[in-house]
Coordinates of C-alpha atoms and ligand atoms in Angstrom, one line a residue:
Chain A
M1 CA 17.2 -44.3 1.9
S2 CA 18.9 -41.3 1.8
K3 CA 17.3 -37.6 2.8
A4 CA 17.7 -36.0 -1.0
V5 CA 16.5 -33.1 0.0
A6 CA 14.8 -31.9 4.6
L7 CA 13.8 -29.6 5.6
A8 CA 13.8 -28.9 9.4
G9 CA 11.9 -26.2 11.8
V10 CA 12.4 -24.0 8.2
R11 CA 10.1 -20.5 9.2
H12 CA 9.7 -18.2 6.1
A13 CA 8.3 -14.5 6.6
Y14 CA 7.4 -11.8 3.8
T15 CA 7.3 -8.0 4.0
E16 CA 4.5 -6.7 2.1
A17 CA 5.9 -4.6 -0.6
G18 CA 3.1 -2.1 0.1
T19 CA 2.3 -1.8 4.7
G20 CA 5.1 -2.9 5.4
R21 CA 3.5 -6.4 7.3
R22 CA 4.5 -9.5 8.0
V23 CA 3.0 -12.4 6.1
E24 CA 3.9 -15.5 7.8
A25 CA 4.6 -18.3 5.4
L26 CA 6.2 -20.7 7.0
A27 CA 5.9 -21.6 10.5
G28 CA 8.4 -24.4 11.8
L29 CA 8.1 -26.6 9.0
D30 CA 9.3 -30.1 8.7
L31 CA 9.8 -32.2 6.0
N32 CA 12.2 -34.8 4.0
V33 CA 12.3 -36.0 0.5
A34 CA 14.4 -39.3 -0.2
A35 CA 16.6 -40.1 -2.5
G36 CA 14.5 -41.5 -6.0
E37 CA 11.0 -40.6 -4.0
L38 CA 7.8 -38.4 -5.9
V39 CA 6.0 -36.2 -3.4
A40 CA 4.1 -34.0 -4.3
I41 CA 2.9 -31.2 -2.4
V42 CA -0.4 -30.8 -2.0
G43 CA -3.1 -27.7 0.3
P44 CA -5.2 -24.3 -0.3
S45 CA -4.4 -21.9 -2.0
G46 CA -1.4 -19.1 -0.8
C47 CA -0.5 -21.6 1.6
G48 CA 2.9 -21.0 1.3
K49 CA 3.4 -24.7 -1.4
T50 CA 5.1 -22.0 -3.3
T51 CA 7.5 -21.0 -0.9
I52 CA 8.2 -24.0 0.2
L53 CA 9.8 -25.3 -3.6
H54 CA 11.5 -21.7 -3.6
L55 CA 13.5 -22.6 -0.1
V56 CA 14.9 -26.1 -2.4
A57 CA 15.5 -24.4 -5.2
G58 CA 17.2 -21.4 -2.8
L59 CA 15.7 -18.2 -4.2
L60 CA 14.7 -17.5 -0.5
K61 CA 16.2 -18.2 2.3
P62 CA 15.2 -19.7 5.5
D63 CA 14.4 -16.6 8.5
A64 CA 15.2 -20.2 10.4
G65 CA 15.4 -22.9 10.5
S66 CA 17.8 -26.0 7.6
V67 CA 17.4 -26.6 4.2
T68 CA 19.8 -28.9 2.9
C69 CA 20.0 -30.9 0.4
G70 CA 21.8 -34.5 0.0
G71 CA 22.9 -33.6 3.5
A72 CA 24.4 -29.9 2.1
P73 CA 22.4 -27.0 3.5
V74 CA 21.3 -24.8 0.4
D75 CA 22.8 -21.3 -0.2
G76 CA 21.3 -20.0 -3.2
I77 CA 21.0 -21.0 -6.3
G78 CA 22.3 -24.4 -7.9
T79 CA 21.9 -27.0 -11.5
D80 CA 21.7 -29.0 -8.4
R81 CA 18.2 -28.2 -8.2
V82 CA 15.6 -27.0 -10.8
L83 CA 13.0 -25.6 -10.8
V84 CA 10.1 -25.9 -13.6
F85 CA 7.4 -23.2 -14.0
Q86 CA 4.4 -23.3 -14.2
D87 CA 4.4 -21.7 -17.0
G88 CA 7.4 -22.9 -19.0
A89 CA 9.5 -20.0 -18.5
L90 CA 11.3 -21.0 -21.8
F91 CA 12.7 -18.7 -23.8
P92 CA 10.5 -17.3 -26.7
W93 CA 13.9 -16.5 -28.8
L94 CA 15.0 -19.8 -29.0
T95 CA 14.3 -23.0 -31.0
V96 CA 13.0 -25.8 -28.8
A97 CA 15.9 -28.0 -29.2
E98 CA 17.4 -24.7 -27.9
N99 CA 15.6 -24.5 -25.0
V100 CA 16.6 -28.3 -23.8
S101 CA 20.3 -28.0 -24.7
F102 CA 20.9 -24.4 -23.1
G103 CA 22.2 -26.0 -19.7
P104 CA 24.8 -28.5 -21.3
R105 CA 25.4 -25.4 -24.1
A106 CA 25.2 -23.3 -21.1
R107 CA 28.6 -25.3 -19.1
G108 CA 30.2 -25.7 -22.3
E109 CA 29.2 -29.4 -22.6
G110 CA 27.6 -29.6 -26.6
T111 CA 24.0 -30.0 -26.4
G112 CA 24.0 -33.6 -23.5
R113 CA 21.3 -35.7 -24.3
T114 CA 19.1 -32.9 -26.1
A115 CA 18.7 -36.0 -28.4
E116 CA 17.7 -37.8 -26.5
L117 CA 15.2 -35.9 -23.9
L118 CA 13.3 -34.9 -27.3
A119 CA 12.1 -38.6 -28.2
A120 CA 11.6 -38.8 -25.0
L121 CA 9.2 -36.6 -24.4
G122 CA 7.2 -36.8 -27.9
L123 CA 9.9 -34.0 -29.1
D124 CA 11.1 -34.8 -32.2
G125 CA 9.1 -33.5 -34.9
A126 CA 8.9 -29.8 -32.5
A127 CA 13.2 -29.5 -32.3
D128 CA 13.0 -26.4 -35.0
R129 CA 9.6 -24.9 -33.7
Y130 CA 9.6 -21.9 -31.4
P131 CA 7.4 -21.5 -27.7
K132 CA 5.5 -19.4 -29.4
E133 CA 3.9 -21.8 -32.5
L134 CA 3.4 -24.5 -29.9
S135 CA 0.4 -26.0 -27.4
G136 CA 0.7 -25.5 -23.6
G137 CA 1.1 -29.2 -23.7
M138 CA 4.3 -29.0 -25.4
R139 CA 5.6 -25.9 -24.0
Q140 CA 5.7 -28.1 -20.8
R141 CA 7.2 -31.0 -22.3
V142 CA 10.0 -28.7 -23.6
A143 CA 10.5 -27.1 -19.9
L144 CA 10.7 -30.2 -18.2
A145 CA 13.1 -31.8 -20.6
R146 CA 15.7 -28.3 -20.5
A147 CA 15.4 -29.4 -16.5
L148 CA 16.0 -33.2 -16.5
A149 CA 18.9 -32.4 -19.8
V150 CA 20.8 -30.4 -16.7
D151 CA 20.6 -33.9 -15.4
P152 CA 20.1 -32.4 -11.8
A153 CA 19.7 -34.0 -8.0
V154 CA 16.1 -32.6 -7.3
L155 CA 13.6 -31.7 -9.7
L156 CA 11.3 -28.8 -8.4
L157 CA 8.3 -29.1 -9.7
D158 CA 5.3 -25.9 -9.2
E159 CA 2.5 -26.7 -10.5
P160 CA 3.9 -27.0 -13.7
F161 CA 0.7 -29.1 -15.9
G162 CA -2.2 -26.3 -14.0
A163 CA -2.6 -24.1 -17.0
L164 CA -3.3 -27.0 -19.4
D165 CA -6.4 -28.9 -20.0
A166 CA -7.8 -32.3 -19.2
L167 CA -6.5 -34.1 -21.4
S168 CA -2.9 -32.5 -21.8
R169 CA -3.1 -32.8 -17.8
E170 CA -3.4 -36.5 -18.2
R171 CA -1.1 -37.3 -21.0
L172 CA 1.7 -35.1 -19.5
Q173 CA 1.8 -36.5 -16.3
D174 CA 2.5 -40.5 -18.3
V175 CA 5.7 -38.3 -19.6
L176 CA 6.6 -36.9 -16.0
E177 CA 5.9 -41.1 -14.5
A178 CA 8.0 -41.6 -17.1
A179 CA 10.6 -39.7 -16.6
W180 CA 10.8 -40.0 -13.3
L181 CA 10.3 -43.7 -13.9
R182 CA 13.4 -44.4 -17.0
D183 CA 15.7 -41.5 -14.3
R184 CA 14.3 -41.7 -10.4
K185 CA 15.1 -38.6 -9.7
T186 CA 13.9 -36.8 -6.3
M187 CA 10.8 -34.7 -7.7
L188 CA 9.0 -32.3 -5.6
L189 CA 5.7 -32.0 -7.1
V190 CA 3.5 -28.9 -5.5
T191 CA -0.2 -29.5 -7.8
H192 CA -3.5 -27.7 -6.4
S193 CA -4.5 -30.9 -8.1
V194 CA -5.9 -35.0 -5.0
E195 CA -6.2 -36.7 -8.2
E196 CA -2.8 -35.9 -9.7
A197 CA -1.2 -36.1 -6.7
V198 CA -1.8 -39.6 -6.1
R199 CA -1.7 -40.4 -9.3
L200 CA 1.6 -39.8 -9.3
A201 CA 3.4 -39.4 -5.7
D202 CA 5.0 -42.2 -3.5
R203 CA 3.9 -40.1 -0.8
V204 CA 0.9 -35.8 -0.7
I205 CA 2.4 -34.3 1.8
V206 CA -1.0 -31.9 2.9
V207 CA -0.4 -28.7 4.0
S208 CA -2.1 -26.9 6.4
P209 CA -3.2 -23.5 5.3
R210 CA -0.7 -20.5 6.2
P211 CA 1.7 -20.1 8.0
A212 CA 2.2 -23.8 6.3
A213 CA 3.1 -26.7 8.2
V214 CA 2.4 -31.1 7.3
R215 CA -0.7 -31.7 8.4
A216 CA -0.7 -35.4 7.0
D217 CA 1.9 -36.8 4.7
V218 CA -0.2 -40.1 3.0
R219 CA 2.2 -43.1 2.2
V220 CA -0.9 -44.0 -2.0
D221 CA 2.0 -47.3 -2.2
A222 CA -0.8 -49.1 -5.5
P223 CA 1.4 -50.1 -8.5
R224 CA 2.5 -47.9 -11.3
P225 CA 0.5 -47.1 -14.1
R226 CA -2.3 -45.8 -11.6
D227 CA -5.9 -46.6 -12.3
V228 CA -7.2 -43.2 -10.8
T229 CA -10.8 -44.8 -9.7
A230 CA -9.2 -47.3 -8.2
L231 CA -8.3 -44.5 -4.9
G232 CA -11.3 -42.8 -4.5
E233 CA -10.6 -43.5 -0.8
I234 CA -7.4 -42.0 -0.5
R235 CA -8.1 -39.4 -3.0
R236 CA -11.5 -38.5 -0.7
T237 CA -9.4 -38.5 2.8
I238 CA -7.1 -36.0 1.3
A239 CA -9.6 -33.9 -0.8
Q240 CA -11.1 -33.5 2.4
M241 CA -7.9 -32.3 4.6
V242 CA -7.1 -29.8 2.0
R243 CA -10.4 -27.7 2.3
T244 CA -11.5 -28.2 5.6
P245 CA -9.1 -25.6 7.8
E246 CA -8.7 -27.9 10.4
Chain B
M1 CA 2.3 -19.8 -38.6
A2 CA 1.3 -19.6 -42.1
V3 CA 4.7 -18.2 -43.1
P4 CA 5.2 -18.6 -46.1
G5 CA 2.1 -16.6 -47.1
R6 CA 2.6 -13.5 -45.1
R7 CA 5.4 -12.0 -48.5
R8 CA 2.5 -12.5 -50.9
A9 CA 0.3 -10.4 -47.7
L10 CA 2.7 -7.2 -49.8
S11 CA 0.4 -6.2 -52.6
P12 CA -3.0 -5.8 -50.9
R13 CA -1.2 -3.1 -48.8
A14 CA 1.1 -1.8 -51.5
L15 CA -2.4 -0.7 -53.8
P16 CA -3.2 2.0 -50.7
A17 CA -0.6 2.6 -50.1
A18 CA 0.5 3.3 -53.8
L19 CA -3.3 5.3 -54.2
G20 CA -2.6 7.8 -51.6
L21 CA 0.3 8.6 -52.2
L22 CA -1.1 9.6 -56.3
V23 CA -3.6 11.6 -55.2
A24 CA -1.3 13.5 -52.9
L25 CA 0.7 14.0 -55.7
A26 CA -2.3 15.0 -57.8
I27 CA -3.1 17.5 -54.9
W28 CA 0.8 18.7 -55.3
A29 CA 0.7 19.2 -59.6
V30 CA -3.2 20.9 -58.2
A31 CA -1.6 23.5 -56.5
A32 CA 1.4 23.9 -58.3
S33 CA -0.7 24.7 -61.5
R34 CA -1.9 28.1 -59.1
W35 CA 1.3 29.3 -58.4
P36 CA 4.3 30.4 -60.1
P37 CA 6.5 27.9 -60.8
H38 CA 9.3 29.9 -58.3
V39 CA 7.1 29.6 -55.7
L40 CA 5.9 26.3 -56.6
P41 CA 6.7 24.1 -58.9
G42 CA 5.1 20.6 -60.3
P43 CA 5.7 17.7 -59.2
L44 CA 6.8 17.3 -63.4
V45 CA 9.3 20.2 -62.5
V46 CA 10.7 18.7 -60.0
L47 CA 11.0 15.2 -61.6
E48 CA 13.2 16.7 -64.9
T49 CA 15.6 18.8 -62.1
I50 CA 16.1 15.7 -59.7
V51 CA 17.0 14.0 -63.7
T52 CA 19.0 16.6 -64.5
Q53 CA 20.7 17.7 -61.0
R54 CA 21.2 13.3 -60.9
S55 CA 25.2 13.0 -60.3
E56 CA 24.6 16.2 -58.2
L57 CA 22.0 14.7 -56.1
V58 CA 23.7 11.5 -56.0
G59 CA 27.2 13.5 -54.6
H60 CA 25.2 15.3 -52.0
A61 CA 23.6 12.5 -50.7
L62 CA 26.5 10.8 -50.6
R63 CA 28.1 12.7 -48.0
T64 CA 25.2 13.1 -46.7
T65 CA 24.8 9.5 -46.0
R66 CA 28.6 9.1 -45.0
R67 CA 28.1 11.3 -41.7
V68 CA 25.1 9.8 -40.7
L69 CA 26.9 6.1 -40.9
L70 CA 29.5 7.4 -39.1
G71 CA 27.8 8.9 -36.5
Y72 CA 25.1 6.6 -36.2
G73 CA 27.3 4.4 -36.0
A74 CA 29.1 5.6 -33.3
A75 CA 26.7 6.1 -31.4
V76 CA 25.7 2.4 -31.6
V77 CA 29.5 1.1 -30.4
I78 CA 29.5 3.3 -27.5
G79 CA 25.6 3.2 -26.5
L80 CA 24.6 -0.4 -26.1
P81 CA 27.6 -1.0 -24.1
L82 CA 26.7 1.5 -22.5
A83 CA 22.6 0.9 -22.1
M84 CA 24.8 -2.5 -20.9
A85 CA 27.0 -1.6 -18.5
L86 CA 24.4 0.0 -17.5
G87 CA 21.9 -2.6 -16.9
A88 CA 24.9 -4.5 -14.8
R89 CA 25.5 -1.4 -12.5
P90 CA 22.5 -0.6 -10.1
V91 CA 25.0 1.8 -8.5
L92 CA 26.4 3.4 -11.7
D93 CA 22.5 3.0 -13.1
R94 CA 22.2 5.8 -10.4
Q95 CA 25.4 7.9 -11.2
V96 CA 25.2 7.9 -14.7
G97 CA 21.2 7.7 -15.0
A98 CA 20.0 11.4 -14.0
L99 CA 23.0 13.2 -16.2
L100 CA 21.8 11.0 -19.3
T101 CA 18.1 11.8 -18.5
L102 CA 19.2 15.9 -17.8
L103 CA 21.7 15.3 -21.6
R104 CA 18.7 13.6 -23.8
S105 CA 15.8 16.4 -23.4
I106 CA 18.5 18.7 -24.7
P107 CA 17.4 18.2 -28.6
P108 CA 20.1 17.1 -30.4
F109 CA 19.4 20.7 -32.5
A110 CA 20.6 22.8 -29.8
W111 CA 24.1 20.9 -29.7
T112 CA 25.0 21.8 -33.5
P113 CA 26.5 25.5 -32.1
L114 CA 29.0 24.1 -30.6
I115 CA 30.3 21.0 -31.7
L116 CA 30.5 23.6 -34.9
L117 CA 32.7 26.1 -32.9
W118 CA 34.9 22.6 -31.4
V119 CA 34.7 20.7 -33.7
G120 CA 34.7 23.5 -36.8
V121 CA 32.8 22.4 -40.5
G122 CA 33.6 19.7 -41.8
D123 CA 31.9 15.7 -42.1
G124 CA 32.9 15.4 -37.7
S125 CA 30.5 18.9 -37.3
A126 CA 27.7 16.9 -38.7
A127 CA 28.3 13.4 -37.3
A128 CA 28.9 14.7 -34.0
V129 CA 25.5 16.7 -34.6
V130 CA 23.7 13.0 -35.4
F131 CA 25.7 11.7 -32.7
A132 CA 23.2 13.8 -30.0
G133 CA 20.9 12.1 -32.3
A134 CA 21.2 9.1 -32.3
F135 CA 23.0 9.1 -29.0
F136 CA 20.2 9.1 -26.4
P137 CA 16.9 6.9 -27.5
I138 CA 20.0 4.8 -28.4
V139 CA 21.5 4.0 -24.7
R140 CA 17.7 4.6 -23.0
N141 CA 15.9 2.0 -25.3
A142 CA 18.6 -0.7 -24.8
R143 CA 18.6 0.0 -21.0
A144 CA 15.2 -0.2 -20.3
G145 CA 14.8 -4.1 -22.5
I146 CA 17.2 -4.8 -19.9
D147 CA 14.6 -4.1 -17.9
A148 CA 11.1 -5.6 -19.9
V149 CA 13.4 -9.6 -19.8
P150 CA 10.8 -11.4 -17.9
P151 CA 12.7 -12.6 -14.0
S152 CA 11.2 -15.7 -14.2
L153 CA 13.0 -15.7 -17.7
V154 CA 16.9 -14.4 -16.0
L155 CA 15.9 -17.1 -13.2
A156 CA 16.1 -21.0 -15.1
A157 CA 18.5 -19.4 -17.2
R158 CA 20.6 -19.4 -13.6
N159 CA 18.7 -22.1 -12.7
L160 CA 20.6 -24.2 -15.1
G161 CA 23.5 -22.8 -14.9
A162 CA 24.5 -19.3 -17.2
G163 CA 27.3 -18.0 -16.3
P164 CA 27.9 -14.5 -16.8
R165 CA 28.7 -14.3 -20.6
V166 CA 25.9 -17.0 -21.5
Y167 CA 23.7 -15.0 -19.1
W168 CA 23.9 -11.7 -20.8
L169 CA 24.8 -12.8 -24.8
D170 CA 22.1 -15.6 -24.2
V171 CA 19.5 -14.1 -22.6
V172 CA 19.6 -10.2 -21.3
L173 CA 21.5 -9.6 -25.5
P174 CA 17.6 -11.7 -27.1
G175 CA 16.1 -10.5 -24.1
A176 CA 15.5 -6.6 -24.0
A177 CA 16.5 -7.1 -28.5
P178 CA 12.9 -6.1 -29.5
M179 CA 13.2 -2.4 -27.4
V180 CA 16.9 -2.1 -28.5
F181 CA 15.6 -2.5 -31.9
T182 CA 12.6 0.9 -31.6
G183 CA 15.5 2.0 -29.4
L184 CA 18.0 2.0 -33.0
R185 CA 15.1 2.5 -35.3
L186 CA 13.6 6.0 -33.0
G187 CA 18.0 7.2 -33.7
W188 CA 18.0 6.1 -37.0
A189 CA 14.8 8.2 -38.3
L190 CA 16.4 11.5 -35.3
A191 CA 20.4 11.0 -37.5
W192 CA 18.3 12.0 -40.9
M193 CA 16.7 14.5 -39.1
S194 CA 19.9 15.8 -36.7
V195 CA 22.2 15.7 -40.4
V196 CA 19.8 18.0 -42.1
A197 CA 19.7 20.5 -38.6
A198 CA 23.8 20.4 -39.5
E199 CA 24.3 20.4 -42.5
L200 CA 21.4 23.5 -42.6
V201 CA 23.8 25.5 -40.3
G202 CA 27.5 24.5 -42.0
A203 CA 28.7 21.8 -43.6
D204 CA 30.2 20.9 -46.3
G205 CA 27.9 20.0 -49.4
G206 CA 25.7 17.6 -48.4
L207 CA 22.1 17.7 -49.3
G208 CA 21.3 19.8 -46.6
Q209 CA 23.9 22.8 -47.4
L210 CA 21.8 21.7 -51.3
I211 CA 18.7 22.9 -50.1
L212 CA 20.1 26.1 -48.0
D213 CA 22.3 26.6 -51.5
A214 CA 18.1 26.0 -53.3
R215 CA 17.1 28.9 -51.2
N216 CA 19.8 31.8 -51.8
L217 CA 20.3 31.0 -56.2
A218 CA 15.6 30.3 -56.0
R219 CA 15.8 27.6 -57.0
P220 CA 12.4 25.7 -55.3
D221 CA 12.3 22.7 -57.6
L222 CA 16.3 21.6 -56.5
A223 CA 15.2 22.3 -53.1
I224 CA 12.8 19.8 -53.1
A225 CA 14.6 17.1 -55.2
G226 CA 16.6 17.2 -52.3
M227 CA 13.9 16.8 -49.5
V228 CA 12.5 14.1 -51.8
A229 CA 16.9 12.9 -52.1
I230 CA 16.3 12.4 -48.1
G231 CA 13.4 11.4 -47.6
A232 CA 14.1 7.8 -49.9
L233 CA 17.2 7.5 -48.1
A234 CA 15.4 7.8 -44.4
A235 CA 12.2 5.5 -45.9
G236 CA 14.0 3.4 -48.0
S237 CA 16.5 2.3 -44.9
E238 CA 13.5 2.3 -42.8
R239 CA 12.4 -0.3 -44.3
G240 CA 15.6 -2.1 -44.9
F241 CA 15.6 -1.9 -40.3
A242 CA 12.0 -3.7 -40.3
L243 CA 13.1 -6.2 -43.2
V244 CA 16.4 -6.6 -40.7
E245 CA 14.6 -6.5 -37.5
R246 CA 12.4 -9.4 -38.6
R247 CA 14.4 -12.0 -39.5
V248 CA 15.8 -11.3 -36.1
L249 CA 13.1 -10.7 -34.6
R250 CA 11.0 -14.0 -35.6
W251 CA 10.8 -15.8 -32.8
R252 CA 8.3 -13.0 -31.7
A253 CA 6.1 -13.9 -34.9
Ligands
ADP1 N1 6.7 -11.3 -2.5 C1 5.8 -12.1 -1.1 N2 5.3 -10.5 -0.7 C2 4.4 -11.0 0.0 N3 3.9 -12.0 0.2 C3 4.2 -13.6 -0.7 C4 5.2 -12.8 -1.3 N4 4.9 -14.3 -1.4 C5 3.9 -14.8 -1.4 N5 3.5 -14.6 -0.5 C6 2.9 -14.6 0.7 O1 3.3 -15.6 1.4 C7 1.9 -17.1 1.2 C8 2.3 -17.9 0.7 O2 2.6 -18.1 -1.3 P1 2.8 -19.6 -1.4 O3 4.0 -19.6 -1.1 O4 3.1 -18.7 -2.9 O5 1.6 -19.8 -1.9 P2 1.1 -20.8 -2.7 O6 1.7 -21.7 -3.5 O7 0.2 -22.0 -1.6 O8 0.0 -20.4 -2.7 C9 0.4 -16.7 0.7 O9 -0.3 -15.4 1.2 C10 0.9 -15.6 -0.5 O10 0.2 -14.4 -1.0
MG2 MG1 2.2 -22.0 -5.7

């Protein structure tokens, strides 16, 4: 299988704004994601998960090592790698339909697949509403639809359901899985929920505390849709790894 | 979310507002009854003046309004693109920013003598003073509005493939719109203050001139009539502003 995303020996350090202190987020991280794969990244908070996504998105440049997408080095932001933010980052002045069609319209392609995506993500009835008028779950559906509308090669999801209540969270997981099964897009899903990772991902990457390194790479082979209660063993193993420092 | 109900919410608010107005009128009437009419005329006297002098009042009001629209229009047409240019070019922002800070600390009325010297008495000079009053709040707030667009939205727009055109028109402009409106409203209020100041110093007609003439003629009723006209025009048009704003920014509700 071809490599959709590859990080090799990637290092990245931030300079703290006030003190000028260097904060090493990644110190030689290797990660490969095959085309069409749904990979989850889990790890303690502050370990560098968002940094990984931002490097792939092209918002950050690695200090050392290489980040490639579809074999080509990542150079800045591109529509082939779209980020979905935890709060959705919807344009508040655009309706649901206008938010979803933003990408295609920006590129002069009309509304693209907007109608189809609205239907697929259960947003039919909300097409003319503004983000303010939506629940958190609905907002994340819009964020997902808006990202899918530009038809990226890779979808980067940064704790997309982290702010939702348990029920909406499960529904959105179903929506995401359905979208993935339909389009088979390469997806990198950062989550702090081991249950979510095990439920959705082909592979779960467990990342160590900062600086992030891959601690375990766990393949989940259970058929979909998955029953997480049947995956107790694997969940416990991963949760154990996330909790213990070494 | 219950949009239709919002209009009806106006009437319970209108009641206390009318009451406040009535009380003020009553106090005015009582005060006027204790002073001679050539010092403080009562509301009824002023009302009578407004009715009998209405064509003169309307004429002056039209001149004043025209000067406001001229000066304010120029402030908007120059101010908004300037704010966008400053937002787009950090170097320009630093170069012009300090100058703007200095200039906007000067009260618009302080420009009046110079402008009269340069432009002479007329619509042009009054409009220029209006411009000096409206320009700075418009530029300053629009400029701040550009910085207030959340970085995550800027990122999302670029990530979704927005080029410079879409970025400025569909992201920055609406994102900055709430503050742009604040500047437009502040500029509008200052425009009315500035125009009267300009007309008081020297102008051919206009409500400011009317008020000055009324003083020279010892006609306080006419002066108050002029003041009422200015207040009504400025406050009434501000109301229109609020309506437009609520429409354009309905996504915030
Ligand atoms: N702009 C920044 N400046 C300084 N330190 C940062 C910055 N962004 C992130 N960090 C630090 O880098 C580490 C990794 O951050 P992040 O990738 O956001 O972690 P995660 O997403 O796993 O919670 C954290 O310790 C965080 O405090
Ligand atoms: Mg994070």
